[in-house]
CSV table of C-alpha atoms in Angstrom, one decimal:
chain,number,residue,atom,x,y,z
A,1,VAL,CA,216.4,73.4,212.1
A,2,MET,CA,217.6,70.7,214.5
A,3,LYS,CA,218.2,68.3,211.7
A,4,SER,CA,220.4,70.7,209.8
A,5,GLN,CA,222.3,71.7,213.0
A,6,ILE,CA,223.0,68.0,213.7
A,7,PHE,CA,224.1,67.5,210.1
A,8,HIS,CA,226.5,70.5,210.1
A,9,LYS,CA,228.1,69.6,213.4
A,10,LEU,CA,228.7,66.0,212.4
A,11,ASN,CA,229.9,67.0,208.9
A,12,ASN,CA,232.4,69.5,210.4
A,13,PHE,CA,233.6,67.2,213.1
A,14,PHE,CA,233.9,63.9,211.1
A,15,LYS,CA,234.3,64.9,207.5
A,16,PRO,CA,232.3,61.9,206.5
A,17,GLU,CA,232.0,60.1,203.2
A,18,VAL,CA,228.3,59.4,204.0
A,19,LEU,CA,226.1,61.3,206.3
A,20,LYS,CA,222.3,61.1,206.6
A,21,VAL,CA,220.3,62.7,209.4
A,22,GLU,CA,216.6,61.9,209.6
A,23,ASN,CA,214.0,63.3,212.1
A,24,GLU,CA,212.1,60.3,213.6
A,25,SER,CA,210.2,62.3,216.2
A,26,HIS,CA,206.9,61.5,214.6
A,27,LEU,CA,207.4,57.8,215.3
A,28,HIS,CA,207.7,58.5,219.1
A,29,SER,CA,204.9,61.1,219.6
A,30,ASN,CA,202.8,58.7,221.6
A,31,HIS,CA,205.6,57.5,224.0
A,32,SER,CA,205.2,58.7,227.5
A,33,GLN,CA,208.8,60.0,227.8
A,34,SER,CA,208.8,61.8,224.5
A,35,PRO,CA,209.0,65.6,224.8
A,36,ASN,CA,206.7,65.9,221.7
A,37,THR,CA,208.7,68.8,220.4
A,38,GLY,CA,208.9,67.4,216.9
A,39,ASN,CA,212.7,67.6,217.1
A,40,SER,CA,213.6,65.1,219.7
A,41,HIS,CA,214.4,61.7,218.0
A,42,PHE,CA,216.9,61.4,215.2
A,43,PHE,CA,218.5,58.7,213.1
A,44,ILE,CA,222.1,59.2,212.0
A,45,GLU,CA,223.8,57.1,209.3
A,46,ILE,CA,227.5,57.9,208.9
A,47,LYS,CA,230.7,56.7,207.4
A,48,SER,CA,233.9,58.4,208.4
A,49,ASP,CA,237.6,57.4,208.7
A,50,LEU,CA,237.5,58.7,212.2
A,51,LEU,CA,234.8,56.2,213.1
A,52,THR,CA,235.9,53.2,211.2
A,53,SER,CA,239.2,53.1,213.0
A,54,VAL,CA,237.6,52.8,216.5
A,55,SER,CA,235.2,50.3,218.1
A,56,ARG,CA,231.5,50.8,217.6
A,57,ILE,CA,231.0,51.9,221.2
A,58,GLU,CA,233.9,54.5,220.9
A,59,GLY,CA,232.4,55.7,217.6
A,60,GLN,CA,229.0,56.3,219.3
A,61,ARG,CA,230.7,58.1,222.2
A,62,LEU,CA,232.4,60.4,219.7
A,63,ILE,CA,229.1,61.2,218.0
A,64,TYR,CA,227.5,61.9,221.4
A,65,LYS,CA,230.5,64.1,222.3
A,66,ALA,CA,230.2,66.1,219.0
A,67,LEU,CA,226.5,66.6,219.8
A,68,SER,CA,226.8,67.1,223.6
A,69,GLU,CA,225.2,70.5,223.6
A,70,GLU,CA,222.1,69.2,221.7
A,71,MET,CA,222.0,66.0,223.8
A,72,ASN,CA,221.9,68.0,227.0
A,73,SER,CA,219.1,70.3,225.9
A,74,LYS,CA,217.1,69.2,222.9
A,75,ILE,CA,217.7,65.6,221.6
A,76,HIS,CA,215.9,62.9,223.5
A,77,ALA,CA,217.2,59.9,221.5
A,78,LEU,CA,219.6,59.0,218.7
A,79,ARG,CA,219.6,55.9,216.6
A,80,ILE,CA,223.0,55.5,215.1
A,81,LYS,CA,224.3,53.4,212.2
A,82,ILE,CA,228.0,53.6,211.5
A,83,ILE,CA,229.0,52.2,208.1
A,84,TYR,CA,232.3,50.3,208.3
A,85,ASN,CA,232.9,49.2,204.7
């Protein structure tokens, strides 16, 4: 559910050429800070004109802004790969 919610929000906001969202929560289940909900750690790979025209840090800020509701309540960590070419 969370994976598809993230996908739809990013897809609607950025209209990307490439968008992959992977749940990596199982890789962090033994970490002391992990909420162990099974929906807390995600990897995002994205290519969008909105992101390739700004710096990497600004691109990450835009992604966090698009997912602000989820970041404040459900997502513990994001790993982000922005494709630039």
